[in-house]
Short mmCIF file of C-alpha atoms and ligand atoms in Angstrom, two decimals:
data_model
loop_
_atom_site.label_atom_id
_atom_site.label_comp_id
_atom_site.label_asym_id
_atom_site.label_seq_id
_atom_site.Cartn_x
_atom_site.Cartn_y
_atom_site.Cartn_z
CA UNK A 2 35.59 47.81 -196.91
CA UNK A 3 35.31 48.81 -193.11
CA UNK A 4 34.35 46.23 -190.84
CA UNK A 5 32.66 47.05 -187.46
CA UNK A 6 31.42 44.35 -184.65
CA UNK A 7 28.86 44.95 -182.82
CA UNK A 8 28.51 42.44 -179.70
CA UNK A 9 24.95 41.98 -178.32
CA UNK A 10 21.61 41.89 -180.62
CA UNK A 11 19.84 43.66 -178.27
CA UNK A 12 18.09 47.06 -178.44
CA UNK A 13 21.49 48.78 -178.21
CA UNK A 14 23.54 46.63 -180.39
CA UNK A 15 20.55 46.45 -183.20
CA UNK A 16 20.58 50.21 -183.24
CA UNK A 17 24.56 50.08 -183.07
CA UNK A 18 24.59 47.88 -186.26
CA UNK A 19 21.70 49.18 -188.09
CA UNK A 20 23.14 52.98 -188.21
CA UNK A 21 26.67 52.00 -188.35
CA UNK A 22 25.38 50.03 -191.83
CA UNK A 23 23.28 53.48 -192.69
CA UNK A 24 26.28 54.69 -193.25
CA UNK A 25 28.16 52.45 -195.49
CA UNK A 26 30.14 50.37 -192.84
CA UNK A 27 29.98 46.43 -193.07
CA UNK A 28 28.90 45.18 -189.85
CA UNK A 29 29.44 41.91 -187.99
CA UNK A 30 26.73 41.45 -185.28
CA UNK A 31 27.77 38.75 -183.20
CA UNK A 32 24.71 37.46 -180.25
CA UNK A 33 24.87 34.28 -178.00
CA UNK A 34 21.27 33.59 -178.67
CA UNK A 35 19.44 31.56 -181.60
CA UNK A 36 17.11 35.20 -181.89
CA UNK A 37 17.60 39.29 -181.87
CA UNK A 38 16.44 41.55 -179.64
CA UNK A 39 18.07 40.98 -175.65
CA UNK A 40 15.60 41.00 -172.63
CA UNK A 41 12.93 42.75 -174.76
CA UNK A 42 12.09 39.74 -177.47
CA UNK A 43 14.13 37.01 -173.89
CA UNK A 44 11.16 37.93 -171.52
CA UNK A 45 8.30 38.70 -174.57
CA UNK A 46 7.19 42.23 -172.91
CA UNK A 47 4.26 42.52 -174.42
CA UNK A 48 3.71 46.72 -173.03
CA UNK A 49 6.43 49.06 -172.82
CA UNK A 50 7.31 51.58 -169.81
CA UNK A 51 6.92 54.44 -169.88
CA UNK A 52 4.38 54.79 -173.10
CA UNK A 53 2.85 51.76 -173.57
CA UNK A 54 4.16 50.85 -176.87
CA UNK A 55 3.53 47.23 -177.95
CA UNK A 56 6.96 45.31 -177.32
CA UNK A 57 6.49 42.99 -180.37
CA UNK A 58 5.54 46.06 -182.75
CA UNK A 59 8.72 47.96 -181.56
CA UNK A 60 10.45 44.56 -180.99
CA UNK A 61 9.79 43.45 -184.89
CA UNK A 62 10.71 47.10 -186.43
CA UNK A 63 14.37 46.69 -184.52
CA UNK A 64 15.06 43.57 -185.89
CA UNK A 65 13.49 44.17 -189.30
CA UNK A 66 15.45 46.85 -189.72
CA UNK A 67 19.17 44.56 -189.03
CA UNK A 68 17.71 41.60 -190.73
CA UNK A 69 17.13 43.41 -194.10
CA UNK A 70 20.03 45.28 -194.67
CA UNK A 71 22.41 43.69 -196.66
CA UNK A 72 25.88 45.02 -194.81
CA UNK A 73 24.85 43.28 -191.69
CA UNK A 74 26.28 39.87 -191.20
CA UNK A 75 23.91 38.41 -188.10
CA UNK A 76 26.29 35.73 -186.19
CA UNK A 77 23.24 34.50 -183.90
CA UNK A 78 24.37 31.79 -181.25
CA UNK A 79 28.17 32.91 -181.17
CA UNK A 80 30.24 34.26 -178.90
CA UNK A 81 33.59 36.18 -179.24
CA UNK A 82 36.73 33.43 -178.84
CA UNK A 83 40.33 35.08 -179.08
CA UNK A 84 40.75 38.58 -179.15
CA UNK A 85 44.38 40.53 -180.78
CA UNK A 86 45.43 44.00 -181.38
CA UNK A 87 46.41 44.24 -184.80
CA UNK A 88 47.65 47.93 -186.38
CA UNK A 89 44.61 48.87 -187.16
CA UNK A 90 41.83 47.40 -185.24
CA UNK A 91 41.21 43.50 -183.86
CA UNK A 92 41.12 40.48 -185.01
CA UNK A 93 38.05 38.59 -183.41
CA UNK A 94 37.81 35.15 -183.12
CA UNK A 95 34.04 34.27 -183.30
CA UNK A 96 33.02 30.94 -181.60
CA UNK A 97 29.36 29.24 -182.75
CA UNK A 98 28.07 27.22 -185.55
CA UNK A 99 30.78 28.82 -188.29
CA UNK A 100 33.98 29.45 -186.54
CA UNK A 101 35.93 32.17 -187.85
CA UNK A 102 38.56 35.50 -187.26
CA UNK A 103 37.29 38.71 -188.68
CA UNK A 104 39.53 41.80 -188.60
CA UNK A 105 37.50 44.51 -187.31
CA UNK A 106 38.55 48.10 -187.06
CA UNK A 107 36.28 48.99 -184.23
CA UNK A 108 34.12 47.02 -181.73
CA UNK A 109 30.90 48.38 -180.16
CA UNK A 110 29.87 46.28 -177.04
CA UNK A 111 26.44 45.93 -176.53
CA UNK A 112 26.22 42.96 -174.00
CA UNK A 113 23.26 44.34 -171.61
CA UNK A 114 22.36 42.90 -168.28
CA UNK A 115 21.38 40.13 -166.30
CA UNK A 116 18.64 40.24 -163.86
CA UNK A 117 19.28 39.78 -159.99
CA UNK A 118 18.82 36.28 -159.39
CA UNK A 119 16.62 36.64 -156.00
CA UNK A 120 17.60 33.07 -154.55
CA UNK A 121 20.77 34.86 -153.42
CA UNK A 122 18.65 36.70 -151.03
CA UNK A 123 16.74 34.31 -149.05
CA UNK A 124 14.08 36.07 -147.22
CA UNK A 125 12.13 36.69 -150.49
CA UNK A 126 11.54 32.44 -150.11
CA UNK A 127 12.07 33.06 -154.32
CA UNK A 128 12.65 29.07 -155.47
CA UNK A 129 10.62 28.13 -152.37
CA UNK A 130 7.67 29.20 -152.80
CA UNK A 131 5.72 28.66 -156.21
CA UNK A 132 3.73 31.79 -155.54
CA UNK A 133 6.74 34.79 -155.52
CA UNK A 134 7.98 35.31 -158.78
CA UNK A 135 10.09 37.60 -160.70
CA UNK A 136 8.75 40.79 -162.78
CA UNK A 137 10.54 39.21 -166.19
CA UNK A 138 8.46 36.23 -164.98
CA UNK A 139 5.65 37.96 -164.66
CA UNK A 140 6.09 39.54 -168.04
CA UNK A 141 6.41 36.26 -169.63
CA UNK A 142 3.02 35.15 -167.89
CA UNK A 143 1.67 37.80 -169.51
CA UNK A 144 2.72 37.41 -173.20
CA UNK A 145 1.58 33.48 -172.68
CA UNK A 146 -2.00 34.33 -171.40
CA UNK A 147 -3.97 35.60 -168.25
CA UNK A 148 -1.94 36.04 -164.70
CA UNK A 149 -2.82 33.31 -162.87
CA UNK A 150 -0.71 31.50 -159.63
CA UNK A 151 0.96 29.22 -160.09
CA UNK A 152 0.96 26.91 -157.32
CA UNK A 153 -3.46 25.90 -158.36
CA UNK A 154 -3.89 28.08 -162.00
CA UNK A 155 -6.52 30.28 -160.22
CA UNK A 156 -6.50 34.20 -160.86
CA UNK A 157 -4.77 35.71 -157.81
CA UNK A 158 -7.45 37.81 -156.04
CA UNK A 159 -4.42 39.81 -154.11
CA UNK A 160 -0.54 40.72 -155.96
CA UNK A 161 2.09 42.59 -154.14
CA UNK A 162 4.99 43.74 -156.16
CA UNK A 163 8.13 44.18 -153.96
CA UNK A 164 10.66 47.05 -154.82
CA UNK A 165 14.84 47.65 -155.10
CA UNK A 166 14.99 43.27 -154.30
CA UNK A 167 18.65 43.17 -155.16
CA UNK A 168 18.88 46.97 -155.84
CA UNK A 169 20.11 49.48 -153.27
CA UNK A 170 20.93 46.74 -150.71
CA UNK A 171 24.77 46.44 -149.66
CA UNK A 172 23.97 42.84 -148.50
CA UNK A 173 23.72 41.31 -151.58
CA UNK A 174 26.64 43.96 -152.96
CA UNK A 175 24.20 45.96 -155.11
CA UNK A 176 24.45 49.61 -154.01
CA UNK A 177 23.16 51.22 -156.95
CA UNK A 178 19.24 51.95 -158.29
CA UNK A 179 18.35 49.58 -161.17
CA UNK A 180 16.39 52.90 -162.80
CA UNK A 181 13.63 51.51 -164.16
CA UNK A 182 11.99 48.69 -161.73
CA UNK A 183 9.54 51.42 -160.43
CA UNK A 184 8.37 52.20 -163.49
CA UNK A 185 8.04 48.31 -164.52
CA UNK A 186 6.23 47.47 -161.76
CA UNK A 187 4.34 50.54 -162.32
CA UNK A 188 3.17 49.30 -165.68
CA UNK A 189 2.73 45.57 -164.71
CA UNK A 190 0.34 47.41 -161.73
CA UNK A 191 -1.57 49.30 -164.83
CA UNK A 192 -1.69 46.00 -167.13
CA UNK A 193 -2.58 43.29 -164.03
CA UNK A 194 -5.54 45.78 -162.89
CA UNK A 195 -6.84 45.38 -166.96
CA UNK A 196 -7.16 41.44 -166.38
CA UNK A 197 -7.87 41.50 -162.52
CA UNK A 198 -10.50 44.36 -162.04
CA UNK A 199 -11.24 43.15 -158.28
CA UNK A 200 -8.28 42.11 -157.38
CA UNK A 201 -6.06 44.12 -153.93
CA UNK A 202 -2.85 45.52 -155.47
CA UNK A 203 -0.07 46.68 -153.20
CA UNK A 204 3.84 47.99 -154.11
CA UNK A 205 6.02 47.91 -151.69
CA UNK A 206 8.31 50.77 -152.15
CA UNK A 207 11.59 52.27 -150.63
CA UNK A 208 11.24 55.24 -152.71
CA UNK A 209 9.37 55.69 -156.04
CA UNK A 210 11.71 56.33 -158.66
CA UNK A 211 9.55 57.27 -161.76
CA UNK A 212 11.56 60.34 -162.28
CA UNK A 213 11.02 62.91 -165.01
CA UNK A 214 7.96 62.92 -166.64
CA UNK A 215 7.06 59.15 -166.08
CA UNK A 216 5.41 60.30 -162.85
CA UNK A 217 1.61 61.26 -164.24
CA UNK A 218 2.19 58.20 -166.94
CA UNK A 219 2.69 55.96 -164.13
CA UNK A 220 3.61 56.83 -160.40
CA UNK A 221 -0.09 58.85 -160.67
CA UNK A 222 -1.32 56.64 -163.32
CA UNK A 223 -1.34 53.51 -161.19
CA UNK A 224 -2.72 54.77 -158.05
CA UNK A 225 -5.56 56.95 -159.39
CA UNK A 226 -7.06 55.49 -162.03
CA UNK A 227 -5.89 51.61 -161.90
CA UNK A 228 -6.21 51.84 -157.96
CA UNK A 229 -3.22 50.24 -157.12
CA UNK A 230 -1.92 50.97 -153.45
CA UNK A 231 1.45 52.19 -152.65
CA UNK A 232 3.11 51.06 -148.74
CA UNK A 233 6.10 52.75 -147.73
CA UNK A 234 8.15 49.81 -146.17
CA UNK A 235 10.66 47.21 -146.18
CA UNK A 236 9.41 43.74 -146.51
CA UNK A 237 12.16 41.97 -144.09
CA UNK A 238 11.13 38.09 -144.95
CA UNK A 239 8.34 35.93 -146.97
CA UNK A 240 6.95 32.98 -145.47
CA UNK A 241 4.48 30.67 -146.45
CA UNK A 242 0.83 29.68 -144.96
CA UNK A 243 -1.83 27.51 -146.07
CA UNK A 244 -0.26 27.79 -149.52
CA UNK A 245 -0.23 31.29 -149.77
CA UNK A 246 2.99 33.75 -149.59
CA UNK A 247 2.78 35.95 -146.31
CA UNK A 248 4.62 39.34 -146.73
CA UNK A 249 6.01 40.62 -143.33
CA UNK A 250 7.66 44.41 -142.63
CA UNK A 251 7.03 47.20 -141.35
CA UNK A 252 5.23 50.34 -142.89
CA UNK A 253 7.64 53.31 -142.18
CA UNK A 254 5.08 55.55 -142.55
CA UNK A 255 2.92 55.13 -140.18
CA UNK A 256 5.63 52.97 -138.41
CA UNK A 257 4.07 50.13 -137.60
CA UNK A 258 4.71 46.21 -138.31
CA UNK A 259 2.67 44.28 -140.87
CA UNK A 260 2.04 40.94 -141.73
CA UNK A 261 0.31 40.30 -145.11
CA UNK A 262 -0.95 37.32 -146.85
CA UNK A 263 -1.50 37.81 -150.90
CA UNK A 264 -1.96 35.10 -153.57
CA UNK A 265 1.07 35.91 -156.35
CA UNK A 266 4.11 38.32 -154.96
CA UNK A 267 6.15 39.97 -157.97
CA UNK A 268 9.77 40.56 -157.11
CA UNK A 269 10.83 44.11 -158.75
CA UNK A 270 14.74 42.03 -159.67
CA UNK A 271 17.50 44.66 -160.62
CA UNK A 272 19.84 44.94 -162.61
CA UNK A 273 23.59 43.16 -163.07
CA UNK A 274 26.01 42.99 -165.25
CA UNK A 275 26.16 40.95 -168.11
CA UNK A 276 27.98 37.02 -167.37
CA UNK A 277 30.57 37.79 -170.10
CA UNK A 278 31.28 41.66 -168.63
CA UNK A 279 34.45 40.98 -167.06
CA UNK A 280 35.69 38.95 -169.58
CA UNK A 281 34.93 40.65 -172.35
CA UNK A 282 36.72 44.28 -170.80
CA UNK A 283 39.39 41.98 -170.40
CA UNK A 284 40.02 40.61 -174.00
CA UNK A 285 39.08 44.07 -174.71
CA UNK A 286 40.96 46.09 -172.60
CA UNK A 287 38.79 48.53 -171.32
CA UNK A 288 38.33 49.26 -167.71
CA UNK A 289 34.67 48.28 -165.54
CA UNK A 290 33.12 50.98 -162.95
CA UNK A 291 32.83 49.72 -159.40
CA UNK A 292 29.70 47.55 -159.93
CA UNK A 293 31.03 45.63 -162.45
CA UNK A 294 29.21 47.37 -165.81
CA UNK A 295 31.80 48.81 -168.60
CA UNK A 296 33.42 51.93 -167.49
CA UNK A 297 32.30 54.85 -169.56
CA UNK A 298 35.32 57.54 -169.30
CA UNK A 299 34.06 60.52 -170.54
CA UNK A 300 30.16 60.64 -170.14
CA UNK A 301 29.60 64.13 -169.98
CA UNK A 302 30.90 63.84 -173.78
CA UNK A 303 29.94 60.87 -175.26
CA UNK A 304 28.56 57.81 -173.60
CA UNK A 305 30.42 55.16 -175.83
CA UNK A 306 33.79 56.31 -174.97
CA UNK A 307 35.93 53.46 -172.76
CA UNK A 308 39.32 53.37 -171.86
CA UNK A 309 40.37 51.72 -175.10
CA UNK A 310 40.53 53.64 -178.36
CA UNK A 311 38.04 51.86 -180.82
CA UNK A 312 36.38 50.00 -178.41
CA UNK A 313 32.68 51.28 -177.29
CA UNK A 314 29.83 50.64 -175.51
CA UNK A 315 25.99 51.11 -175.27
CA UNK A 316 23.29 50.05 -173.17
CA UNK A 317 22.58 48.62 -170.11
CA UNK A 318 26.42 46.91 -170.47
CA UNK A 319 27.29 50.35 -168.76
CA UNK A 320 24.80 50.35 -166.24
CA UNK A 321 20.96 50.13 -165.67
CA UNK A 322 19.49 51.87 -168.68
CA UNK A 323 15.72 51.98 -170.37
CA UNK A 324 14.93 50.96 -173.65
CA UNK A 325 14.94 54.44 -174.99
CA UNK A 326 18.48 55.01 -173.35
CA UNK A 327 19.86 51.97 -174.56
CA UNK A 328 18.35 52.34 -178.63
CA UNK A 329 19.84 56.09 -177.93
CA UNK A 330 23.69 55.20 -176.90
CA UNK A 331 23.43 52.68 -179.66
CA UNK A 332 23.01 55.82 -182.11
CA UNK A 333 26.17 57.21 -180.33
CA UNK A 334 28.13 54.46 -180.22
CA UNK A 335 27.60 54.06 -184.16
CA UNK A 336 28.54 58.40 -184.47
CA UNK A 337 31.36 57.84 -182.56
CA UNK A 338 32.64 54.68 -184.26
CA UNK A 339 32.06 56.78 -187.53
CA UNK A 340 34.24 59.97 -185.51
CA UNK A 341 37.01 57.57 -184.74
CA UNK A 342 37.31 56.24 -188.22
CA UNK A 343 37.20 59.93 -189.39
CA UNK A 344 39.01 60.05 -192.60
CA UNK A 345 40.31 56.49 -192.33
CA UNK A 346 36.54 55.08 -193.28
CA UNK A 347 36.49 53.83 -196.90
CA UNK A 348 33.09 53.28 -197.96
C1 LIG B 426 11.24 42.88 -166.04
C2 LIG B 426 11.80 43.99 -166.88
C3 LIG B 426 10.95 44.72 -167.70
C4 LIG B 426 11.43 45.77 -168.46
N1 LIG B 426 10.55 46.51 -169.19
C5 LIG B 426 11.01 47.62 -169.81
C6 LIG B 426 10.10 48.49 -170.46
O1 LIG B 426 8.88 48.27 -170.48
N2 LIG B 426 10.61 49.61 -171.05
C7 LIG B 426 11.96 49.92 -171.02
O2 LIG B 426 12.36 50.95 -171.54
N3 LIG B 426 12.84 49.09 -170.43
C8 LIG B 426 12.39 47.96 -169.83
N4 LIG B 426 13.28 47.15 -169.20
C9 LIG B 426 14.73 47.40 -169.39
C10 LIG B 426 15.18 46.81 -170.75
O3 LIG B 426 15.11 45.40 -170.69
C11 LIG B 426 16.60 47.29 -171.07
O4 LIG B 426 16.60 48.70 -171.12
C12 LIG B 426 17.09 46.80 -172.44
O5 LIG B 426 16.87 45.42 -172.60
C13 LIG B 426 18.58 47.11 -172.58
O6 LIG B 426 18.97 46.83 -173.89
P1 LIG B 426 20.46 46.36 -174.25
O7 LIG B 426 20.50 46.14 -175.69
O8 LIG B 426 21.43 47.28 -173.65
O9 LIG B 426 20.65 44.98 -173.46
P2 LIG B 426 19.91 43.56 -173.58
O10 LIG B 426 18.48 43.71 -173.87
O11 LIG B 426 20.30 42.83 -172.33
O12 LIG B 426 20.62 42.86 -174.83
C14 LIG B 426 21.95 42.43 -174.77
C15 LIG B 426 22.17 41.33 -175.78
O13 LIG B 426 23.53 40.94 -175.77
C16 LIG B 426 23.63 39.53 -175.83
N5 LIG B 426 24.91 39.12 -175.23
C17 LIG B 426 25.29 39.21 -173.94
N6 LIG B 426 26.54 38.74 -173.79
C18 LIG B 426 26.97 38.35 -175.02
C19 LIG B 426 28.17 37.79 -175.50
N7 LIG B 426 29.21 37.57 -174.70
N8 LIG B 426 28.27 37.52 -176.82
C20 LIG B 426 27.23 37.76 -177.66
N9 LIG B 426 26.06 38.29 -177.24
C21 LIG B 426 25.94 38.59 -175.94
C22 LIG B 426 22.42 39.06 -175.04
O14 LIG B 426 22.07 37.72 -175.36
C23 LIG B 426 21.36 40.07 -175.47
O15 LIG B 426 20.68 39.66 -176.64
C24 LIG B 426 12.82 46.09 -168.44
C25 LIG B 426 13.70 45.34 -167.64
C26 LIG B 426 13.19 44.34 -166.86
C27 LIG B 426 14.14 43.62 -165.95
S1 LIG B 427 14.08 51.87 -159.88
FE1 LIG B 427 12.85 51.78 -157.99
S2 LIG B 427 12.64 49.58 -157.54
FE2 LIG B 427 14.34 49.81 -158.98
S3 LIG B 427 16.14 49.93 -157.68
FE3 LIG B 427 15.53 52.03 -158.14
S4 LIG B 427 14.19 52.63 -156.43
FE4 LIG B 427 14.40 50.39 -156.38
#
């Protein structure tokens, strides 16, 4: 029997593993966490951009989906050891609670992202201040129960979201767009109005990047009917008064300074690559792109291709992808797994 791995549980790798065993393959899905489902089930959205699908519904027919089928081995809180080349594939050590070398003939990776850890830029005060928090924290606020500050518990009567912090900005080394922050913030803008009907909500953009046709479900959405107020500008530092975070900047618009107190500020974090990225293209052998995310070598053909035959990728491993991009290159990654082992597959 054919035995793929599939590294990463989350919406990519699920997909990945869940087609690949459609099709008759026996799949090893190997994730470093005790639970499926990456950054979606990690930071408990509870509303999805760009449609507002519930996260758990969605979240819960992914996993269902890999948990029931029989031809997927689930190797929850492991990690891949030793990698060879053998004739026909790899042979994979697998590090966790049952230690172990499978021979796989091809390996999808799946690893995702990390978030932009906003202490590395110190003008947002992010670890200082109690008040200025994270949009995955903010998410996580939100699946636990009303949005609230928390330096005192009280509902915030003023939230600023702050765009591209760690995105676009070749201080911190991050030239690229994280995609889908806008749109995120966006949403949270929508969902924070529901629970905060009186309360001043400002973004602070660069640019507004809900491209396509997320603008009227969002971009329009937020400002028209959940009144949420967009200022062109920088925000060049966060302080701190009487408790409460003070935004300062300057509108480019109307080109002017400001200076801006609010109760809760929500820091729009981008995207990085996955901790075990490098490593992993290493054992692997597949190149990275310039920013550090798996190299994809012939995109215009098929997203899971890298520089090493059998070994592919999908999802935000490559680069800042949505949901609905990353569930998508897992269904390519698993058709071109299935086009590599062309005739070879015994099922
Ligand atoms: C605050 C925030 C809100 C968002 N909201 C939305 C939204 O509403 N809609 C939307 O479309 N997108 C949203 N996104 C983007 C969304 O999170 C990603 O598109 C999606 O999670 C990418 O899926 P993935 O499977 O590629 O990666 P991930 O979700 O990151 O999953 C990767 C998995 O691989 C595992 N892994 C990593 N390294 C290893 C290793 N070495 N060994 C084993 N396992 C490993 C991880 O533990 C993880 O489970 C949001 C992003 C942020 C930051
Ligand atoms: S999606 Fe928006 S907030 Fe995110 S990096 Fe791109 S422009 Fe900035």
């Amino acid at each position: 029997m054919t035995n793929v791995m599939v590294v990463g549980g989350g919406p990519a790798g699920l997909r990945a593993a869940e087609s690949l065993a459609r099709f008759g393959l026996e799949v090893t899905l190997v994730e470093q966490e005790s639970y499926l489902g990456g950054a979606v089930a990690r930071h408990r959205y509870q509303v999805l951009m760009p449609h507002f699908d519930s996260g758990p519904a969605v979240l819960d027919r992914m996993v269902s989906a890999v948990a029931e089928n029989p031809r997927i081995h689930i190797r929850t809180g492991s990690r891949i050891g030793q990698v060879e080349e053998t004739d026909d594939g790899f042979q994979v050590e697998i590090l966790g609670r049952e230690t172990g070398v499978e021979s796989v003939r091809a390996v999808v990776l799946a690893t995702g992202f990390t978030h932009f850890d906003p202490r590395r830029d110190t003008k947002y005060g992010y670890g200082l201040f109690p008040d200025v928090i994270t949009g995955a924290e903010l998410e996580e606020m939100m699946a636990s129960g009303p949005v609230t500050r928390p330096s005192t518990g009280e509902v915030p009567k003023s939230v600023a979201f702050i765009y591209c912090v760690g995105s676009r900005d070749r201080q911190v080394g991050n030239t690229y767009c994280s995609r889908v922050c806008c749109a995120v913030s966006a949403k949270q803008g929508i969902e924070v109005r529901e629970q905060l009907p009186g309360a001043r909500l400002v973004m602070f953009y660069m640019d507004v990047r809900t491209y396509g046709l997320w603008e009227d479900e969002l971009y329009w959405r937020a400002q028209e009917d959940a009144g949420v107020v967009y200022v062109k500008g920088r925000v060049a530092e966060i302080t701190q008064r009487d408790g409460r975070p003070v935004l300062k900047g300057e509108d480019t618009l109307v080109r002017g300074p400001f200076e801006w107190e609010f109760d809760l500020v929500v820091l729009a974090a981008g995207m990085e690559p996955g901790e075990a990225t490098a490593e992993l293209a290493a054992q692997f052998g597949i190149e990275r792109e310039p920013h550090g995310f798996f190299q994809q070598t012939r995109p215009m053909e098929n997203a899971s291709v890298t520089s090493h035959p059998g070994v592919f990728v999908a999802g935000a491993a490559s680069g800042p992808k949505t949901i609905e991009d990353s569930v998508m290159e897992g269904e390519v990654a698993a058709m071109a797994v299935l086009r590599y082992l062309d005739s070879k597959v015994t099922v």
